[in-house]
Amino acid sequence: GHIRDLPKGAKEVPAKYKGEDWAYLGVNVEDDFEPVYIVPKDKKSQVTKLKQALKEAEDLLLATDEDREGEAISWHLCEVLKPKVPVRRLVFHEITREAIEEALEHPRGIDEALVRAQETRRILDRLFGYEVSPLLWRKIRPKLSAGRVQSVAIRLIVDRERERMAFRSATWWDLLGDFATERSERLQATLVRLEGKRLPTGKDFDPRTGKLRQDDLVLLDEPAARALADRLRSAEFRVVKVEDRPFTMRPAAPFTTSTLQQEANRKLGFTARRTMQVAQNLYENGYITYMRTDSTNLAQVAVDAARDLVRSQYGDDYLPERPRQYQSKVKNAQEAHEAIRPAGHPFKLPESVQGELDRDAFRLFELIWKRTIASQMADARGHRVTITIAGGGAEFQVSGKTIDFPGFLRAYVEGSDDPDAELADQETLLPRVREGESLEVLGFEPKSHTTQPPPRYSEASLTRTLEELGIGRPSTYAAIIDTIQARDYVFKKGNALVPTWTAFAVVRLLEEHLPSLVDYQFTAQMEDYLDAISRHEAEH
DNA sequence: CAGTGAGCGAGCTTCCGCTTGACTT
């Protein structure tokens, strides 16, 4: 990790800067934002060890991560160690024999522009944090904090709470029609249209007023729904349309830190913190690859191992002709490592390691194993059938889903934030009917529906949103969630993150007086600028 | 002269991102 950093406060600033106005920042804002670097106390012993080792070395190999922070670590090492022997910078994105040997044959120098980009990022975060936090101490309460990442995180949560407070629910009614086919099979369908006009769904209501957004829809109340049910009992119904559409589903990409935390939260109920602790343990004991990564890429040996397992466990039908490659769709991905996957070749089977692992570790390992294997399996194939039934001026519809070939679903189904949607994902089989077939009416049941306010963020959905906005890094997602709770901005209610009044006060103050700093695009714009620095196109 | 309370000044809080070993309970 980093062995040098800005001083934490005025106390750690070297004596010659002690009296300066900017000492508390550790950045000379009076002279071109020159940063002051120190070796923190807990890193001194590491630096001593490195210096000792360097004395007997004929060569210095810098093999830190190939990303912005990793490049900076290499640069700081050179600054501190002042090596007199030749220095080579090695880069590899996976810890495999092949990758390391390759790296040894193609060393490079330190990329100074990338180092300047990191330094800029560090200074910006310090200035934001150490200038804005004291403002909150004076205006709201001591010990509060603000920062490029945490302040946007609480703004997301407060914004969602505002939407919930402004929310006005709406209630509407429809009918569940119960029919029998010519072969006496039961068929239930929902009223979707009446006299040519569509019935509303939840999306048709404005969440702030509870009123319909358009007026060409049929809004039924309870008496109207009951009257309609009575009237339709004597109507004649026919199948007017049977739509049959094939579909395929692709497996999800292998895990990154963010997706692992989300899935472990949804499927195992782990907090981000617990997921990372368990993963760290699995990593240190050689069960999985590195757990702080934003890459979905698999090393060639891992692809081979996964494909071997697919063939032996599920058979050739489940193996795609060619290995699958996953593109990172995440903004600002730096891809210094592989995806998170079982270590080694071949992968150990979960059953074979169950005895060596505690319950948490086993469940997380199994999740990683299945996701990795599934990512190299064939698409699932099926078809979706939609039946439309008409009679008495009313139109009913029902959809069913059939899986013809499960493919990767044999190994892994991605979890969902929305349990209803997950239920709807299950296979639903419909009786066979033909267009024009007449149906017997068994009855109509009026059903009421109420719109729901937008849900609060969970740890999983907050992490996903931050990642989508390019905010935070794999090593910090879990820490962000801890920080906003430690500062009393947010508390957990079950899985939900609920903002406190302090959070409302802080967000409102920042929105009113420092709007650009809490803009959701602030980090994305910063990243664009840092990229320009690393391409030598902008001043740091 | 002792005890009390008001007033003042000094010192502290805080960022993000990379990591693992040291320390406490």
XYZ file of C-alpha atoms (C1' of nucleotides) in Angstrom:
565
model
C 0.000 0.000 0.000
C 0.891 3.642 0.264
C 3.989 4.311 2.368
C 3.793 8.114 2.174
C 0.876 10.488 2.441
C -0.131 14.025 3.303
C 0.146 14.720 7.053
C -3.106 14.071 8.894
C -3.048 17.498 10.502
C -0.866 20.406 11.629
C 0.759 18.208 14.280
C 2.310 15.892 11.698
C 3.603 18.684 9.464
C 7.435 18.897 9.433
C 8.844 21.595 11.731
C 9.789 24.005 8.954
C 6.125 24.411 7.885
C 4.608 24.350 11.398
C 3.733 28.020 11.604
C 2.275 28.335 8.096
C -1.388 29.223 7.664
C -1.858 26.156 5.468
C -0.121 23.686 7.817
C -3.409 21.986 8.742
C -3.952 21.147 5.046
C -0.543 19.656 4.353
C -0.778 21.408 0.997
C 0.927 24.730 0.319
C -2.017 26.600 -1.132
C 0.119 29.742 -1.263
C 2.654 28.182 -3.610
C 1.111 26.231 -6.470
C -0.554 23.658 -4.192
C 2.717 21.926 -3.436
C 1.946 18.870 -1.283
C 3.943 17.971 1.843
C 4.607 14.263 2.161
C 5.471 12.329 5.294
C 5.916 8.653 6.131
C 3.099 7.889 8.593
C 4.101 6.336 11.882
C 2.639 2.899 11.145
C 4.546 2.712 7.830
C 7.987 3.485 9.261
C 8.857 -0.131 10.033
C 7.879 -1.183 6.510
C 10.115 1.497 5.018
C 12.989 0.357 7.251
C 12.552 -3.221 6.080
C 12.555 -2.135 2.454
C 15.682 -0.015 2.916
C 17.410 -2.956 4.552
C 16.445 -5.303 1.755
C 17.589 -2.795 -0.859
C 21.086 -2.681 0.637
C 21.759 -6.242 -0.422
C 19.910 -6.021 -3.749
C 21.410 -5.583 -7.182
C 18.079 -4.644 -8.682
C 14.868 -2.884 -7.649
C 11.661 -4.258 -9.134
C 8.585 -2.114 -8.626
C 5.563 -4.364 -9.057
C 2.723 -2.279 -7.661
C -0.680 -2.314 -9.381
C -0.912 -0.828 -12.842
C -3.362 1.881 -11.978
C -3.219 5.471 -10.750
C -2.677 4.645 -7.089
C -0.210 1.848 -7.889
C 1.915 4.124 -10.066
C 2.015 6.682 -7.262
C 3.108 4.040 -4.749
C 6.036 3.109 -7.006
C 7.004 6.775 -7.358
C 6.854 7.349 -3.582
C 8.983 4.236 -3.053
C 11.674 5.666 -5.323
C 11.513 9.032 -3.560
C 11.916 7.429 -0.152
C 14.351 4.591 -0.948
C 16.586 6.609 -3.331
C 17.839 3.428 -4.998
C 21.389 3.337 -6.373
C 20.765 0.093 -8.260
C 18.867 -0.209 -11.561
C 15.082 0.236 -11.195
C 12.499 -1.602 -13.275
C 8.746 -1.137 -13.186
C 6.837 -4.403 -13.715
C 3.162 -4.715 -14.476
C 0.859 -7.692 -14.493
C -2.898 -7.866 -14.131
C -3.144 -11.387 -12.761
C -0.949 -13.215 -10.303
C -0.059 -16.199 -12.483
C 3.337 -17.583 -13.443
C 2.804 -16.700 -17.105
C 1.845 -13.104 -16.376
C 4.775 -12.513 -14.015
C 7.338 -14.028 -16.387
C 5.932 -11.896 -19.193
C 6.208 -8.803 -16.996
C 9.847 -9.545 -16.118
C 10.691 -9.591 -19.823
C 8.978 -6.268 -20.536
C 9.726 -3.809 -17.753
C 9.039 -0.093 -18.201
C 9.759 3.161 -16.358
C 7.543 5.050 -13.963
C 4.752 6.958 -15.696
C 5.221 10.431 -14.221
C 2.024 11.799 -15.780
C -0.052 9.103 -14.075
C 1.666 9.940 -10.792
C 0.748 13.622 -11.218
C -2.863 12.596 -11.848
C -2.905 10.666 -8.569
C -1.310 13.568 -6.737
C -3.988 15.878 -8.109
C -6.709 13.504 -6.949
C -5.142 13.328 -3.491
C -4.821 17.120 -3.139
C -8.348 17.735 -4.370
C -9.796 15.262 -1.875
C -7.784 16.835 0.949
C -8.904 20.359 0.097
C -12.546 19.337 -0.227
C -12.504 17.331 2.994
C -10.432 19.669 5.158
C -12.051 22.913 4.026
C -15.676 21.853 3.941
C -15.701 19.739 7.128
C -14.773 22.735 9.373
C -17.606 24.682 7.755
C -19.984 21.980 9.000
C -18.421 22.152 12.513
C -19.179 25.850 12.687
C -22.599 25.780 11.087
C -24.071 22.462 12.194
C -22.155 20.327 14.683
C -18.522 19.461 15.572
C -16.865 16.321 14.190
C -19.034 16.178 11.090
C -17.335 15.470 7.788
C -17.700 16.226 4.121
C -15.906 14.765 1.151
C -16.115 14.175 -2.586
C -17.447 10.648 -2.037
C -19.319 10.613 1.274
C -21.208 13.860 0.673
C -22.598 12.620 -2.620
C -23.487 9.311 -0.979
C -25.587 11.026 1.677
C -27.070 13.343 -0.936
C -28.336 10.297 -2.849
C -29.896 8.932 0.319
C -31.448 12.263 1.330
C -32.784 12.846 -2.197
C -34.480 9.466 -2.127
C -36.019 10.257 1.258
C -37.365 13.534 -0.129
C -39.004 11.611 -2.969
C -40.552 9.294 -0.409
C -41.854 12.207 1.648
C -43.309 13.895 -1.436
C -44.851 10.619 -2.557
C -48.638 10.397 -2.781
C -50.005 6.915 -3.197
C -52.721 6.029 -5.642
C -55.152 3.163 -5.644
C -56.828 1.629 -8.645
C -58.806 -1.480 -9.360
C -58.789 -4.080 -12.071
C -60.214 -7.563 -12.533
C -58.650 -10.984 -12.426
C -60.600 -13.057 -14.932
C -60.937 -16.789 -14.390
C -61.582 -18.802 -17.538
C -61.700 -22.432 -18.636
C -60.323 -23.560 -21.988
C -62.059 -26.031 -24.324
C -59.948 -28.766 -22.716
C -61.188 -27.600 -19.298
C -57.838 -26.179 -18.232
C -57.921 -23.118 -16.047
C -56.591 -19.825 -17.365
C -56.331 -16.649 -15.272
C -55.777 -13.296 -16.946
C -55.775 -9.637 -15.936
C -57.993 -6.912 -17.373
C -55.805 -4.587 -19.473
C -58.242 -2.725 -21.735
C -61.858 -1.597 -21.639
C -63.746 -0.223 -24.662
C -60.413 0.333 -26.393
C -58.882 2.300 -23.505
C -55.944 0.966 -21.534
C -56.092 0.348 -17.784
C -53.313 2.037 -15.808
C -50.332 0.374 -14.182
C -48.230 1.803 -11.346
C -46.011 3.746 -13.762
C -48.995 5.751 -15.049
C -49.378 7.614 -11.753
C -47.364 10.687 -10.860
C -45.557 9.785 -7.620
C -45.829 13.390 -6.337
C -49.579 13.791 -6.803
C -50.973 10.276 -6.960
C -52.859 11.376 -10.075
C -52.789 9.830 -13.535
C -50.230 11.378 -15.866
C -52.532 11.056 -18.919
C -56.314 11.119 -19.054
C -56.942 8.582 -21.835
C -56.829 5.686 -19.365
C -59.682 3.904 -17.586
C -59.456 4.410 -13.829
C -61.730 1.995 -11.988
C -62.755 2.375 -8.358
C -64.156 -0.497 -6.320
C -67.875 -0.065 -7.202
C -67.014 0.294 -10.895
C -64.858 -2.830 -10.766
C -67.635 -4.821 -9.041
C -70.267 -3.613 -11.515
C -68.005 -4.530 -14.409
C -67.381 -7.987 -12.956
C -71.170 -8.565 -12.811
C -71.724 -7.317 -16.326
C -68.946 -9.420 -17.848
C -70.214 -12.669 -16.300
C -72.705 -12.999 -19.127
C -70.352 -11.951 -21.938
C -68.797 -14.275 -24.503
C -65.009 -14.592 -24.385
C -62.520 -15.778 -26.997
C -58.800 -16.029 -27.335
C -57.992 -13.303 -29.851
C -54.228 -13.532 -29.934
C -51.476 -15.930 -28.905
C -48.039 -14.385 -29.121
C -45.028 -16.645 -28.826
C -41.632 -14.953 -28.627
C -38.358 -16.788 -28.128
C -35.790 -15.237 -25.797
C -32.246 -15.915 -24.658
C -30.534 -14.870 -21.434
C -26.831 -14.354 -20.983
C -24.972 -15.054 -17.767
C -23.716 -12.154 -15.659
C -20.034 -11.209 -15.786
C -17.658 -12.623 -13.149
C -17.580 -10.743 -9.846
C -15.950 -7.408 -9.189
C -15.778 -6.020 -5.649
C -18.944 -4.049 -6.197
C -21.030 -6.875 -7.679
C -19.739 -9.331 -5.072
C -20.840 -7.004 -2.277
C -24.240 -6.534 -3.905
C -24.883 -10.232 -4.420
C -23.586 -11.244 -0.975
C -25.901 -8.604 0.511
C -28.904 -9.858 -1.447
C -28.293 -13.593 -1.306
C -26.426 -14.090 1.978
C -27.501 -10.977 3.891
C -23.855 -9.920 4.421
C -22.916 -6.284 4.970
C -20.257 -4.910 2.647
C -17.811 -4.967 5.574
C -18.481 -8.631 6.360
C -18.190 -9.640 2.705
C -14.770 -8.002 2.479
C -13.536 -9.595 5.703
C -14.577 -13.060 4.580
C -13.168 -12.498 1.084
C -9.854 -11.282 2.524
C -9.624 -14.517 4.456
C -10.394 -16.631 1.398
C -7.752 -14.672 -0.514
C -5.042 -15.007 2.125
C -5.620 -18.740 2.313
C -5.394 -19.229 -1.431
C -9.044 -19.938 -2.256
C -9.823 -16.910 -4.401
C -8.020 -14.232 -6.390
C -7.643 -10.652 -5.183
C -10.901 -9.222 -3.843
C -10.448 -5.497 -4.543
C -10.925 -5.196 -8.271
C -13.089 -3.428 -10.816
C -12.305 -5.844 -13.653
C -14.566 -8.598 -15.022
C -11.680 -10.156 -16.952
C -10.580 -13.759 -16.332
C -7.017 -14.999 -16.868
C -6.643 -17.578 -19.634
C -5.928 -20.326 -17.074
C -9.155 -19.427 -15.275
C -11.189 -19.557 -18.466
C -9.690 -22.981 -19.160
C -10.421 -24.166 -15.621
C -14.009 -22.923 -15.803
C -14.620 -24.520 -19.195
C -13.150 -27.827 -18.038
C -15.544 -27.798 -15.110
C -18.544 -26.900 -17.248
C -17.793 -29.863 -19.477
C -17.257 -32.321 -16.645
C -20.063 -31.082 -14.391
C -22.771 -30.187 -16.916
C -21.743 -31.665 -20.279
C -20.812 -30.329 -23.715
C -24.253 -28.825 -24.375
C -23.590 -26.294 -21.644
C -20.242 -25.165 -23.062
C -20.277 -22.273 -25.544
C -18.129 -22.829 -28.631
C -15.783 -20.028 -27.705
C -14.849 -18.590 -24.282
C -16.903 -15.590 -23.227
C -15.183 -12.215 -22.809
C -16.724 -9.535 -20.617
C -16.258 -5.821 -21.222
C -16.201 -3.542 -18.236
C -19.270 -1.335 -18.430
C -18.294 0.645 -15.376
C -17.029 4.196 -15.623
C -13.451 4.813 -14.496
C -12.585 1.121 -14.275
C -8.808 0.834 -13.932
C -8.622 -2.954 -14.323
C -5.389 -3.555 -12.440
C -6.449 -7.060 -11.425
C -8.604 -9.924 -12.613
C -12.203 -10.513 -11.692
C -12.770 -12.256 -8.359
C -12.714 -16.006 -9.031
C -11.627 -19.296 -7.470
C -7.818 -19.498 -7.402
C -5.710 -22.148 -9.084
C -6.086 -24.527 -11.967
C -8.130 -26.615 -11.769
C -10.612 -24.857 -9.458
C -11.342 -26.846 -6.321
C -14.948 -27.966 -6.052
C -16.980 -26.347 -3.254
C -17.805 -29.792 -1.849
C -14.109 -30.573 -1.501
C -13.296 -27.473 0.564
C -16.425 -27.398 2.724
C -14.645 -29.082 5.608
C -11.801 -26.510 5.592
C -13.975 -23.387 5.677
C -16.344 -21.889 8.211
C -19.949 -21.319 7.216
C -19.558 -17.718 5.985
C -16.391 -18.470 4.038
C -17.925 -21.514 2.415
C -21.059 -19.698 1.357
C -19.084 -16.817 -0.151
C -16.682 -19.203 -1.901
C -19.592 -21.141 -3.355
C -21.178 -17.906 -4.606
C -17.917 -16.922 -6.332
C -17.436 -20.404 -7.723
C -20.921 -20.593 -9.217
C -20.789 -17.097 -10.675
C -17.424 -17.826 -12.315
C -18.536 -21.139 -13.782
C -21.861 -19.694 -14.972
C -20.008 -16.860 -16.718
C -18.492 -19.461 -19.068
C -21.707 -21.383 -19.704
C -24.176 -21.322 -22.577
C -27.114 -18.901 -22.845
C -30.452 -19.939 -21.393
C -33.132 -20.246 -24.036
C -36.883 -20.147 -23.693
C -39.993 -18.501 -24.987
C -42.548 -16.101 -23.662
C -46.207 -16.607 -24.526
C -48.756 -13.814 -24.204
C -52.438 -14.714 -24.511
C -55.029 -12.005 -25.172
C -58.671 -12.722 -24.386
C -61.557 -10.455 -25.423
C -65.279 -10.255 -24.738
C -67.946 -7.739 -23.707
C -65.732 -4.825 -24.697
C -63.001 -5.949 -22.281
C -59.547 -7.320 -23.008
C -57.588 -9.585 -20.648
C -53.954 -10.660 -20.892
C -51.654 -13.179 -19.309
C -48.000 -13.992 -19.988
C -46.122 -17.169 -19.351
C -42.480 -18.062 -19.585
C -40.978 -21.390 -20.460
C -37.311 -22.301 -20.180
C -36.416 -24.701 -23.001
C -32.728 -24.953 -22.167
C -31.462 -23.666 -18.809
C -27.831 -23.129 -19.845
C -26.020 -21.093 -17.170
C -29.156 -21.028 -14.992
C -28.189 -24.554 -13.955
C -25.306 -22.997 -12.007
C -26.371 -19.516 -11.011
C -29.252 -17.019 -11.026
C -28.403 -13.446 -10.258
C -30.249 -12.100 -7.242
C -32.573 -9.155 -7.365
C -33.238 -6.096 -5.228
C -36.900 -6.562 -5.951
C -38.330 -9.841 -4.618
C -41.516 -9.368 -6.704
C -39.488 -9.196 -9.866
C -37.571 -12.278 -8.802
C -40.813 -14.188 -8.285
C -42.043 -13.025 -11.659
C -38.832 -14.451 -13.071
C -39.802 -17.975 -12.161
C -41.102 -20.112 -14.953
C -44.854 -19.775 -15.408
C -46.553 -22.324 -17.618
C -49.765 -21.596 -19.504
C -52.275 -24.066 -20.955
C -52.162 -24.524 -24.727
C -54.843 -22.497 -26.511
C -55.438 -21.499 -30.131
C -56.519 -18.171 -31.537
C -60.303 -18.030 -31.876
C -60.873 -20.609 -29.156
C -63.910 -19.744 -27.037
C -63.556 -19.758 -23.280
C -65.949 -20.440 -20.459
C -66.234 -17.717 -17.842
C -65.686 -18.978 -14.306
C -65.762 -15.568 -12.632
C -64.144 -12.187 -12.145
C -62.427 -11.027 -9.020
C -61.976 -7.286 -8.456
C -58.429 -6.526 -7.302
C -57.098 -3.337 -5.790
C -53.582 -2.037 -6.339
C -51.703 0.690 -4.564
C -48.583 2.465 -5.808
C -45.517 2.212 -3.589
C -43.006 4.945 -2.751
C -39.524 4.507 -4.221
C -37.567 2.200 -1.888
C -34.788 3.437 0.367
C -31.245 2.575 -0.626
C -29.771 -0.639 0.717
C -26.024 -1.167 1.023
C -26.233 -3.073 -2.256
C -28.188 -0.490 -4.231
C -26.100 2.401 -2.849
C -22.880 0.671 -3.907
C -24.334 -0.009 -7.333
C -25.401 3.608 -7.785
C -22.058 4.997 -6.613
C -20.259 2.677 -9.003
C -22.534 3.726 -11.865
C -21.662 7.342 -11.128
C -17.968 6.405 -11.038
C -17.731 7.442 -7.363
C -15.486 5.522 -4.953
C -13.112 2.624 -5.601
C -13.189 -1.103 -4.789
C -11.124 -0.554 -1.646
C -13.570 2.074 -0.349
C -17.150 0.903 -0.970
C -17.382 -0.836 2.392
C -15.647 2.075 4.154
C -18.102 4.605 2.708
C -21.039 2.756 4.239
C -19.225 2.602 7.594
C -18.303 6.298 7.526
C -21.775 7.664 6.841
C -23.081 5.580 9.738
C -20.236 6.563 12.085
C -20.935 10.265 11.413
C -24.588 9.770 12.282
C -25.741 10.678 8.768
C -27.448 7.370 8.206
C -28.708 4.456 10.257
C -29.774 0.988 9.270
C -33.383 -0.088 9.545
C -33.263 -3.700 8.472
C -31.491 -3.562 5.146
C -32.498 0.043 4.466
C -30.250 3.089 4.891
C -32.279 5.840 6.552
C -30.972 9.437 6.620
C -30.921 11.365 9.911
C -31.857 15.017 10.349
C -28.142 15.792 10.426
C -27.880 14.392 6.918
C -30.752 16.596 5.756
C -29.114 19.648 7.316
C -25.699 18.910 5.781
C -27.040 18.103 2.328
C -29.180 21.221 2.296
C -26.269 23.413 3.334
C -23.997 21.915 0.686
C -26.661 22.141 -2.030
C -27.327 25.780 -1.258
C -23.782 27.022 -0.815
C -21.454 24.558 -2.565
C -23.678 22.994 -5.232
C -20.855 22.115 -7.625
C -19.121 19.976 -4.983
C -22.129 17.719 -4.400
C -23.090 17.524 -8.066
C -23.555 13.884 -9.038
C -21.213 14.475 -11.988
C -18.402 16.030 -9.939
C -16.307 12.852 -9.730
C -16.897 11.990 -13.392
C -15.644 15.431 -14.399
C -12.667 15.083 -12.081
C -11.841 11.723 -13.662
C -11.960 13.238 -17.154
C -9.537 15.894 -16.012
C -7.220 13.369 -14.344
C -7.233 11.325 -17.542
C -6.188 14.418 -19.465
C -3.322 14.908 -17.003
C -2.181 11.326 -17.447
C -2.232 11.803 -21.247
C -0.090 14.951 -20.876
C -2.997 17.056 -22.128
C -3.652 19.061 -18.977
C -1.666 20.720 -16.206
C -1.768 19.030 -12.834
C -9.797 34.859 52.261
C -12.202 30.874 50.167
C -15.449 29.485 46.882
C -17.957 30.276 42.595
C -18.856 31.373 38.003
C -18.037 34.005 33.772
C -14.948 34.599 30.074
C -11.076 33.469 27.254
C -7.826 30.791 24.615
C -5.780 26.440 23.047
C -6.402 22.176 20.928
C -9.230 18.805 18.689
C -12.494 17.053 15.066
C -12.102 16.206 9.124
C -10.684 13.883 3.254
C -9.830 9.424 -0.282
C -7.441 5.332 -1.400
C -3.796 1.781 -1.061
C -2.620 -2.040 2.263
C -1.423 -5.500 6.455
C 0.398 -5.971 10.917
C 0.133 -4.119 15.712
C -2.674 -3.522 19.495
C -6.734 -3.952 22.615
C -10.645 -6.356 24.680
